[in-house]
Amino acid sequence: MTYGREVDAMRPVIALVGRPNVGKSTLFNQLTRSREALVADFAGLTRDRKYGDGRLGDSEFIVIDTGGVSGDEQGIDAAMAEQSLQAIDEADVVLLLVDARDGLNPVDEQLVKYLRQQSRDFHLVVNKIDGQDADVAGSEFHALGVSSMHAIAAAHGRGVRQMIESVLEPFPPSEIDDEEELDDEATRVAVVGRPNVGKSTLVNRILGEDRVVVYDQPGTTRDSVYIDFERDGQPYTLIDTAGVRRRKNVRQAVEKFSIVKTLKAIDDANVVVLLMDAREGLVDQDLHLLGHCIEAGRALVLAVNKWDGLEAEHKDRVRSELDRRLRFVDFAETHFISALHGSGVGKLFGSIDAGYSAAMQAMGTNRLTRILEDAVADHPPPMVNGRRIKLRYAHAGGRNPPRVVIHGNQTDRVPDSYRRYLEKVFSRALELTGTPLRIEFRGGDNPYAGQRNKLTQRQINRKRRLMAHVKQAKKRKQQKKRG
């Protein structure tokens, strides 16, 4: 198993490190020209390593956003600091961010000392110089004795371009084969679920390393983390997401942003792994998340975590509940796993690959039309106002989810029950495993509608001429009587 963004000999890797809330995520968004990293006036917002692609002219590079290092980490903060140190080890060059408003801090000095001990190539970046003279803002940090120092305002982009040009100067321009990248497009797999069901543990188990922060505290992951890797020569992008709670339980604005990022990750994914907690069973929030996955039309794999150590009676009760309440997603495979110990995790990829293949398969018009004709012959559409609904032909309308567009007459009156019948027929005939199917109906224009309108106008004109003729006849008759 190898990694894509973490190990890339073609592009330099730049790690952003520093104390909490010094503007690392803001600079990350500037360098990647995106809004991928969550940004708020809230210390400790970023907790995992986050990778992004940046470009300056012909030079391409990789940026790693990290959590803050405060120097007195305990509990989850210690895991965050470990993520930052791993990013330093991966990087070709480190940007150490400091806060011009706070001035020189002992933690800044410790980080400079650590980078020198590790013989890392690094630049000191004095951020938040908004409204200040650059030389005055950076004067205090000359005491660190760092030869390469840049003063910037990441929030407004001031000084960012000059800084990155200086950082990239020792590296040759990247030579990226765009066609190769398109041919080698990765399968995007999002792991979603409620807080503390084991999403990050599952991601780390799949990757074989502690890639994301895992801690026994709900809400550990606050942002969606995209991780490229390979399995058996097949490229994947694994997306670890924040847990989604019921709206009434969402208190902090940061958590609201996290939920938005999770829902966006579902839309970005090709396949969604919905993780549930076997010890708590199926709860309403699982069904809400499942509804969003189905609405997005993504291929779906259901995984019931923490299956190890449960009593047989409890397992039977969970299986029975899933069979009863999840009949409407009979296309999705269900796996019973232990992300902590790894049991059943390897089998997930069989369902992931099958779901992706089904969602992206090509569907020919001739084949779809034959399936439609057989379905109509076995079970004709109902009569509407004494007229039979006629479905004439079908063609593909898109992928992920697969869409079948059916043309005919009175298609706006096709009942939902018949639509569901066609969905089952097409899914079975096309062997669609792990993905929902969308059926769209389109009615043809009535070729006689325009002639009917013309005929009506002709009749009106004829009636007008007849009334005018009758009126003239009456007038001549009256004149004759008077004469």
Coordinates of C-alpha atoms in Angstrom, one line a residue:
M1 CA 0.0 0.0 0.0
T2 CA 1.5 3.4 -1.0
Y3 CA 0.3 6.9 -0.8
G4 CA -0.2 9.5 -3.5
R5 CA 0.0 13.0 -2.0
E6 CA 2.3 12.0 0.9
V7 CA 4.9 10.5 -1.5
D8 CA 5.3 12.5 -4.6
A9 CA 8.8 12.9 -6.1
M10 CA 7.6 15.4 -8.7
R11 CA 6.3 18.2 -6.5
P12 CA 7.9 19.7 -3.3
V13 CA 5.9 19.2 -0.1
I14 CA 5.4 22.3 2.1
A15 CA 4.3 21.8 5.7
L16 CA 2.6 24.6 7.7
V17 CA 3.4 24.4 11.4
G18 CA 3.1 26.7 14.4
R19 CA 1.1 27.5 17.5
P20 CA -2.7 27.3 17.5
N21 CA -4.6 30.1 15.7
V22 CA -1.6 31.7 14.0
G23 CA -3.3 31.4 10.6
K24 CA -2.1 28.1 9.1
S25 CA -5.4 27.2 7.6
T26 CA -5.9 30.7 6.2
L27 CA -2.5 30.4 4.5
F28 CA -3.4 26.9 3.3
N29 CA -6.6 28.2 1.6
Q30 CA -4.5 31.0 0.0
L31 CA -1.9 28.7 -1.4
T32 CA -4.4 26.1 -2.7
R33 CA -6.8 28.8 -3.9
S34 CA -9.6 27.0 -2.1
R35 CA -11.7 27.1 1.0
E36 CA -11.0 23.4 1.9
A37 CA -9.6 24.1 5.4
L38 CA -12.0 25.3 8.0
V39 CA -11.1 28.8 9.3
A40 CA -12.5 30.4 12.5
D41 CA -11.3 32.5 15.4
F42 CA -11.1 29.3 17.4
A43 CA -7.8 27.7 18.7
G44 CA -7.3 24.0 17.9
L45 CA -9.7 23.9 14.9
T46 CA -7.4 21.9 12.7
R47 CA -6.7 18.5 14.2
D48 CA -5.5 16.3 11.4
R49 CA -3.0 16.7 8.6
K50 CA -4.7 18.1 5.5
Y51 CA -3.2 18.0 2.1
G52 CA -3.9 20.4 -0.8
D53 CA -2.5 21.1 -4.3
G54 CA -0.9 24.5 -5.0
R55 CA 0.4 26.0 -8.2
L56 CA 2.5 29.1 -9.0
G57 CA 3.2 29.5 -12.7
D58 CA 4.8 26.3 -13.9
S59 CA 5.6 25.1 -10.4
E60 CA 3.3 22.8 -8.6
F61 CA 3.6 21.9 -4.9
I62 CA 1.8 20.1 -2.1
V63 CA 0.7 21.9 1.1
I64 CA 0.1 20.2 4.4
D65 CA -2.1 22.0 7.0
T66 CA -1.5 20.8 10.6
G67 CA -2.9 21.3 14.0
G68 CA -1.3 23.8 16.4
V69 CA 1.6 22.9 18.7
S70 CA 1.2 24.6 22.1
G71 CA 4.0 22.9 24.0
D72 CA 1.9 21.6 26.9
E73 CA -0.2 19.1 25.1
Q74 CA -2.3 16.5 26.9
G75 CA -4.9 14.1 25.7
I76 CA -6.2 14.9 22.3
D77 CA -3.8 17.9 21.9
A78 CA -0.9 15.5 22.2
A79 CA -2.2 13.5 19.3
M80 CA -2.6 16.8 17.3
A81 CA 1.0 17.7 18.0
E82 CA 2.1 14.2 16.9
Q83 CA 0.3 14.9 13.5
S84 CA 2.3 18.1 13.2
L85 CA 5.6 16.4 13.8
Q86 CA 4.8 13.7 11.2
A87 CA 4.0 16.5 8.7
I88 CA 7.5 18.0 9.4
D89 CA 9.1 14.6 8.6
E90 CA 7.2 14.3 5.3
A91 CA 7.9 17.8 4.1
D92 CA 10.7 19.1 1.8
V93 CA 10.4 22.5 3.4
V94 CA 8.6 23.8 6.5
L95 CA 6.9 27.2 6.9
L96 CA 6.9 28.0 10.6
L97 CA 4.1 30.6 11.2
V98 CA 4.2 33.1 14.1
D99 CA 1.7 35.8 15.1
A100 CA 2.9 39.4 14.7
R101 CA 0.2 40.6 17.1
D102 CA 1.2 38.2 19.9
G103 CA 4.9 38.8 19.4
L104 CA 7.7 36.2 20.1
N105 CA 6.4 33.3 22.2
P106 CA 8.5 30.6 24.0
V107 CA 6.7 27.9 21.9
D108 CA 8.0 29.6 18.7
E109 CA 11.5 29.3 20.1
Q110 CA 11.0 25.6 20.9
L111 CA 9.8 24.9 17.4
V112 CA 12.8 26.7 15.8
K113 CA 15.0 24.7 18.1
Y114 CA 13.3 21.4 17.1
L115 CA 13.5 22.2 13.4
R116 CA 17.2 22.9 13.7
Q117 CA 17.8 19.7 15.6
Q118 CA 16.1 17.8 12.8
S119 CA 18.1 19.7 10.2
R120 CA 14.9 20.7 8.4
D121 CA 14.8 23.4 5.8
F122 CA 12.4 26.0 7.1
H123 CA 11.3 29.6 6.6
L124 CA 9.9 31.8 9.4
V125 CA 6.6 33.4 8.3
V126 CA 5.4 36.3 10.4
N127 CA 1.6 36.4 9.8
K128 CA -1.1 39.0 10.7
I129 CA 0.8 42.1 9.8
D130 CA -2.5 43.8 8.7
G131 CA -2.2 47.5 9.2
Q132 CA 1.4 47.3 10.3
D133 CA 4.7 48.1 8.6
A134 CA 6.3 44.7 7.6
D135 CA 9.7 45.6 8.9
V136 CA 8.4 46.8 12.3
A137 CA 6.1 43.7 12.6
G138 CA 8.9 41.3 12.1
S139 CA 11.6 43.1 14.1
E140 CA 11.0 41.2 17.3
F141 CA 11.5 37.8 15.6
H142 CA 15.0 38.6 14.4
A143 CA 16.1 37.4 17.8
L144 CA 15.4 33.8 16.6
G145 CA 18.3 34.1 14.1
V146 CA 16.4 32.7 11.2
S147 CA 18.0 33.8 7.9
S148 CA 14.8 33.4 5.8
M149 CA 11.9 35.4 7.2
H150 CA 8.7 36.6 5.4
A151 CA 6.1 39.0 6.7
I152 CA 2.6 38.4 5.4
A153 CA -1.1 38.9 6.0
A154 CA -2.6 35.5 4.9
A155 CA -6.2 36.7 5.3
H156 CA -5.7 39.3 2.6
G157 CA -3.0 37.7 0.6
R158 CA -0.4 40.4 1.3
G159 CA 3.1 39.2 0.8
V160 CA 2.0 35.6 0.1
R161 CA 3.1 35.4 -3.5
Q162 CA 6.6 36.8 -2.8
M163 CA 7.0 34.4 0.1
I164 CA 6.0 31.3 -2.0
E165 CA 8.2 32.4 -4.9
S166 CA 11.2 32.5 -2.5
V167 CA 10.3 29.1 -1.0
L168 CA 10.0 27.4 -4.4
E169 CA 13.1 28.9 -5.9
P170 CA 15.4 26.0 -5.1
F171 CA 13.0 23.5 -6.7
P172 CA 12.7 22.9 -10.5
P173 CA 9.3 23.3 -12.2
S174 CA 7.1 20.2 -12.0
E175 CA 6.5 18.1 -15.0
I176 CA 3.1 16.6 -14.5
D177 CA 1.5 14.4 -17.2
D178 CA -2.1 15.6 -17.2
E179 CA -3.3 12.7 -19.4
E180 CA -1.7 10.2 -17.0
E181 CA -3.5 11.8 -14.1
L182 CA -6.9 11.6 -15.9
D183 CA -6.3 7.9 -16.8
D184 CA -5.4 7.1 -13.2
E185 CA -8.4 8.8 -11.5
A186 CA -8.9 7.5 -8.0
T187 CA -12.0 6.1 -6.5
R188 CA -13.2 8.6 -3.8
V189 CA -14.5 6.8 -0.7
A190 CA -16.1 8.8 2.1
V191 CA -16.4 7.3 5.6
V192 CA -19.4 8.9 7.3
G193 CA -21.4 8.3 10.5
R194 CA -22.4 9.7 13.8
P195 CA -19.7 11.0 16.2
N196 CA -17.6 8.4 17.9
V197 CA -18.7 5.4 15.8
G198 CA -15.1 4.8 14.8
K199 CA -14.6 6.5 11.5
S200 CA -11.0 7.7 12.1
T201 CA -10.1 4.3 13.6
L202 CA -11.4 2.7 10.4
V203 CA -9.5 5.1 8.2
N204 CA -6.3 4.4 10.1
R205 CA -6.9 0.6 9.9
I206 CA -7.3 0.8 6.2
L207 CA -4.2 2.9 5.7
G208 CA -2.1 0.8 8.2
E209 CA -0.9 3.9 10.1
D210 CA -2.1 6.5 12.6
R211 CA -2.9 9.0 9.8
V212 CA -5.8 10.8 11.5
V213 CA -6.3 11.7 15.2
V214 CA -8.2 9.1 17.1
Y215 CA -9.4 9.9 20.7
D216 CA -12.2 8.7 22.9
Q217 CA -14.1 11.9 22.6
P218 CA -17.0 12.7 20.2
G219 CA -16.2 15.3 17.7
T220 CA -12.5 14.7 17.4
T221 CA -12.6 15.1 13.6
R222 CA -13.8 18.6 12.7
D223 CA -12.9 18.8 9.0
S224 CA -13.0 16.4 6.1
V225 CA -9.6 14.9 5.5
Y226 CA -8.8 13.7 1.9
I227 CA -6.0 11.0 1.8
D228 CA -4.7 9.4 -1.5
F229 CA -3.4 5.9 -1.3
E230 CA -3.1 2.7 -3.4
R231 CA -4.4 -0.8 -2.7
D232 CA -3.5 -3.7 -5.0
G233 CA -2.4 -1.2 -7.6
Q234 CA -5.8 0.6 -7.6
P235 CA -5.7 4.3 -6.6
Y236 CA -8.2 5.5 -4.0
T237 CA -9.0 8.8 -2.1
L238 CA -10.2 8.1 1.4
I239 CA -12.2 10.9 3.0
D240 CA -12.4 10.9 6.8
T241 CA -15.3 13.1 7.9
A242 CA -16.7 14.8 11.0
G243 CA -19.5 13.0 12.8
V244 CA -23.0 14.4 12.1
R245 CA -25.3 14.8 15.0
R246 CA -28.9 15.9 15.1
R247 CA -29.5 19.6 14.5
K248 CA -30.8 20.3 18.0
N249 CA -27.6 18.9 19.5
V250 CA -25.3 21.1 17.4
R251 CA -24.1 23.9 19.7
Q252 CA -20.9 25.4 18.3
A253 CA -20.7 27.3 15.0
V254 CA -17.5 25.3 14.2
E255 CA -19.5 22.1 14.4
K256 CA -22.1 23.4 11.9
F257 CA -19.3 24.1 9.5
S258 CA -18.0 20.5 10.0
I259 CA -21.4 19.1 9.1
V260 CA -21.5 21.1 5.9
K261 CA -18.1 19.8 5.0
T262 CA -19.3 16.2 5.7
L263 CA -22.3 16.6 3.5
K264 CA -20.0 18.1 0.8
A265 CA -17.7 15.1 1.1
I266 CA -20.7 12.8 0.4
D267 CA -21.4 14.8 -2.8
D268 CA -17.7 14.6 -3.7
A269 CA -17.4 10.8 -3.2
N270 CA -18.0 8.0 -5.6
V271 CA -18.7 5.5 -2.8
V272 CA -19.9 6.2 0.7
V273 CA -19.2 3.8 3.7
L274 CA -21.9 4.5 6.3
L275 CA -20.5 3.4 9.7
M276 CA -22.9 2.4 12.5
D277 CA -22.3 1.4 16.1
A278 CA -23.3 -2.2 16.8
R279 CA -23.5 -1.5 20.5
E280 CA -26.1 1.3 20.1
G281 CA -27.9 -0.3 17.2
L282 CA -29.6 1.5 14.4
V283 CA -30.7 5.0 15.6
D284 CA -32.7 7.8 13.8
Q285 CA -29.6 9.8 13.0
D286 CA -28.2 6.8 11.1
L287 CA -31.3 6.9 9.0
H288 CA -31.0 10.6 8.4
L289 CA -27.5 10.2 7.1
L290 CA -28.5 7.3 5.0
G291 CA -31.3 9.4 3.5
H292 CA -28.7 12.0 2.5
C293 CA -26.5 9.4 0.9
I294 CA -29.4 8.0 -1.1
E295 CA -30.5 11.5 -2.1
A296 CA -27.0 12.2 -3.3
G297 CA -27.2 9.0 -5.4
R298 CA -23.8 7.7 -4.3
A299 CA -22.8 4.0 -4.3
L300 CA -23.3 2.8 -0.7
V301 CA -21.7 0.3 1.7
L302 CA -23.1 -0.3 5.2
A303 CA -20.6 -1.1 7.9
V304 CA -21.6 -2.1 11.5
N305 CA -18.6 -1.4 13.7
K306 CA -17.6 -2.6 17.2
W307 CA -19.0 -6.0 16.4
D308 CA -16.4 -7.9 18.4
G309 CA -17.2 -8.9 22.0
L310 CA -21.0 -8.7 21.6
E311 CA -23.2 -11.5 22.9
A312 CA -24.9 -13.7 20.3
E313 CA -28.4 -12.5 21.4
H314 CA -27.4 -8.8 20.9
K315 CA -26.0 -9.6 17.4
D316 CA -29.2 -11.4 16.4
R317 CA -31.2 -8.4 17.6
V318 CA -29.1 -6.0 15.6
R319 CA -29.3 -8.1 12.5
S320 CA -33.1 -8.4 12.8
E321 CA -33.4 -4.6 13.2
L322 CA -31.3 -3.9 10.2
D323 CA -33.3 -6.4 8.0
R324 CA -36.5 -4.8 9.2
R325 CA -35.6 -1.1 8.9
L326 CA -33.3 -1.1 5.9
R327 CA -35.3 -2.9 3.3
F328 CA -35.4 0.2 1.2
V329 CA -31.6 0.0 0.7
D330 CA -31.5 -3.7 -0.3
F331 CA -29.0 -2.8 -3.1
A332 CA -26.3 -2.0 -0.5
E333 CA -24.0 -4.7 1.1
T334 CA -23.8 -4.8 4.9
H335 CA -20.6 -5.7 6.7
F336 CA -20.0 -6.5 10.4
I337 CA -16.6 -5.3 11.4
S338 CA -14.2 -4.2 14.1
A339 CA -12.2 -1.2 13.0
L340 CA -10.0 -1.5 16.2
H341 CA -9.0 -5.1 15.6
G342 CA -9.3 -5.2 11.8
S343 CA -11.8 -8.1 11.6
G344 CA -14.0 -7.8 8.4
V345 CA -12.3 -4.5 7.3
G346 CA -10.6 -6.1 4.3
K347 CA -13.9 -7.3 2.9
L348 CA -15.2 -3.7 2.6
F349 CA -13.2 -3.1 -0.6
G350 CA -14.9 -5.9 -2.5
S351 CA -18.2 -4.1 -2.0
I352 CA -16.5 -0.7 -2.6
D353 CA -15.1 -1.8 -5.9
A354 CA -18.4 -3.5 -7.0
G355 CA -20.4 -0.4 -6.1
Y356 CA -18.0 1.9 -8.0
S357 CA -18.0 -0.4 -11.1
A358 CA -21.8 -0.5 -11.1
A359 CA -22.2 3.2 -10.6
M360 CA -19.8 4.0 -13.5
Q361 CA -20.6 1.3 -16.0
A362 CA -21.5 2.2 -19.6
M363 CA -25.1 1.6 -20.7
G364 CA -26.0 1.3 -24.4
T365 CA -29.3 2.6 -25.8
N366 CA -30.1 -0.7 -27.5
R367 CA -29.7 -2.7 -24.4
L368 CA -31.7 -0.3 -22.2
T369 CA -34.5 -0.2 -24.8
R370 CA -34.7 -4.0 -24.9
I371 CA -34.9 -4.2 -21.1
L372 CA -37.7 -1.6 -21.2
E373 CA -39.6 -3.6 -23.9
D374 CA -39.4 -6.8 -21.9
A375 CA -40.5 -5.0 -18.7
V376 CA -43.5 -3.5 -20.5
A377 CA -44.4 -6.8 -22.1
D378 CA -44.4 -8.6 -18.7
H379 CA -46.2 -5.8 -16.9
P380 CA -47.8 -3.0 -19.1
P381 CA -48.2 0.5 -17.7
P382 CA -51.7 1.3 -16.4
M383 CA -54.5 3.1 -18.3
V384 CA -55.0 6.8 -17.6
N385 CA -58.4 8.3 -18.7
G386 CA -59.0 5.4 -20.9
R387 CA -55.7 5.7 -22.7
R388 CA -52.6 3.4 -22.2
I389 CA -49.3 5.0 -21.2
K390 CA -46.8 4.3 -23.9
L391 CA -43.1 3.9 -23.1
R392 CA -41.2 3.8 -26.4
Y393 CA -37.4 3.7 -25.8
A394 CA -34.7 4.3 -23.1
H395 CA -31.1 5.7 -23.1
A396 CA -28.4 6.5 -20.5
G397 CA -28.7 9.8 -18.7
G398 CA -25.6 9.8 -16.5
R399 CA -23.4 7.9 -14.0
N400 CA -22.8 7.9 -10.3
P401 CA -25.7 7.4 -9.9
P402 CA -26.7 5.5 -13.1
R403 CA -29.6 7.3 -14.8
V404 CA -32.0 5.8 -17.3
V405 CA -34.1 8.2 -19.4
I406 CA -37.4 6.8 -20.7
H407 CA -39.3 8.5 -23.5
G408 CA -43.0 8.0 -24.3
N409 CA -46.5 9.5 -24.1
Q410 CA -48.3 10.6 -20.9
T411 CA -45.0 10.0 -19.0
D412 CA -46.0 12.7 -16.4
R413 CA -48.8 10.3 -15.3
V414 CA -46.6 7.2 -14.6
P415 CA -47.4 6.1 -11.0
D416 CA -44.7 5.9 -8.4
S417 CA -45.4 2.1 -8.1
Y418 CA -44.6 1.6 -11.8
R419 CA -41.5 3.7 -11.5
R420 CA -40.3 1.5 -8.6
Y421 CA -41.1 -1.6 -10.7
L422 CA -38.9 -0.3 -13.6
E423 CA -36.1 0.6 -11.1
K424 CA -36.0 -3.0 -9.9
V425 CA -36.2 -4.5 -13.4
F426 CA -33.3 -2.3 -14.7
S427 CA -31.2 -2.8 -11.6
R428 CA -31.6 -6.6 -11.9
A429 CA -30.9 -6.7 -15.6
L430 CA -27.9 -4.4 -15.4
E431 CA -26.6 -6.2 -12.3
L432 CA -26.3 -3.0 -10.3
T433 CA -24.8 -3.9 -7.0
G434 CA -24.2 -1.3 -4.3
T435 CA -25.6 1.7 -6.1
P436 CA -29.1 3.2 -6.5
L437 CA -30.7 3.8 -9.9
R438 CA -32.5 6.9 -11.1
I439 CA -35.4 6.6 -13.6
E440 CA -36.4 9.8 -15.5
F441 CA -39.4 10.1 -17.8
R442 CA -39.7 12.5 -20.8
G443 CA -42.8 13.0 -22.8
G444 CA -42.7 13.8 -26.5
D445 CA -44.4 16.9 -27.9
N446 CA -47.8 16.4 -29.5
P447 CA -47.2 16.9 -33.3
Y448 CA -50.9 17.9 -33.7
A449 CA -50.9 20.6 -31.0
G450 CA -50.0 23.4 -33.4
Q451 CA -52.5 22.2 -36.1
R452 CA -55.2 22.1 -33.5
N453 CA -54.5 25.7 -32.5
K454 CA -54.5 26.8 -36.2
L455 CA -57.8 25.0 -36.8
T456 CA -59.4 26.7 -33.9
Q457 CA -58.3 30.1 -35.3
R458 CA -59.6 29.2 -38.7
Q459 CA -63.0 28.4 -37.2
I460 CA -63.0 31.7 -35.4
N461 CA -62.2 33.6 -38.6
R462 CA -64.9 31.8 -40.5
K463 CA -67.5 32.6 -37.8
R464 CA -66.6 36.2 -38.0
R465 CA -67.0 36.3 -41.7
L466 CA -70.4 34.6 -41.4
M467 CA -71.6 37.0 -38.8
A468 CA -70.5 40.0 -41.0
H469 CA -72.3 38.5 -44.0
V470 CA -75.5 38.0 -41.9
K471 CA -75.3 41.6 -40.6
Q472 CA -74.9 43.0 -44.1
A473 CA -77.9 40.9 -45.3
K474 CA -80.1 42.3 -42.6
K475 CA -79.0 45.8 -43.4
R476 CA -79.9 45.4 -47.1
K477 CA -83.3 44.0 -46.1
Q478 CA -84.1 46.9 -43.9
Q479 CA -83.1 49.4 -46.7
K480 CA -85.3 47.6 -49.2
K481 CA -88.3 47.9 -46.8
R482 CA -87.8 51.6 -46.3
G483 CA -87.4 52.1 -50.1

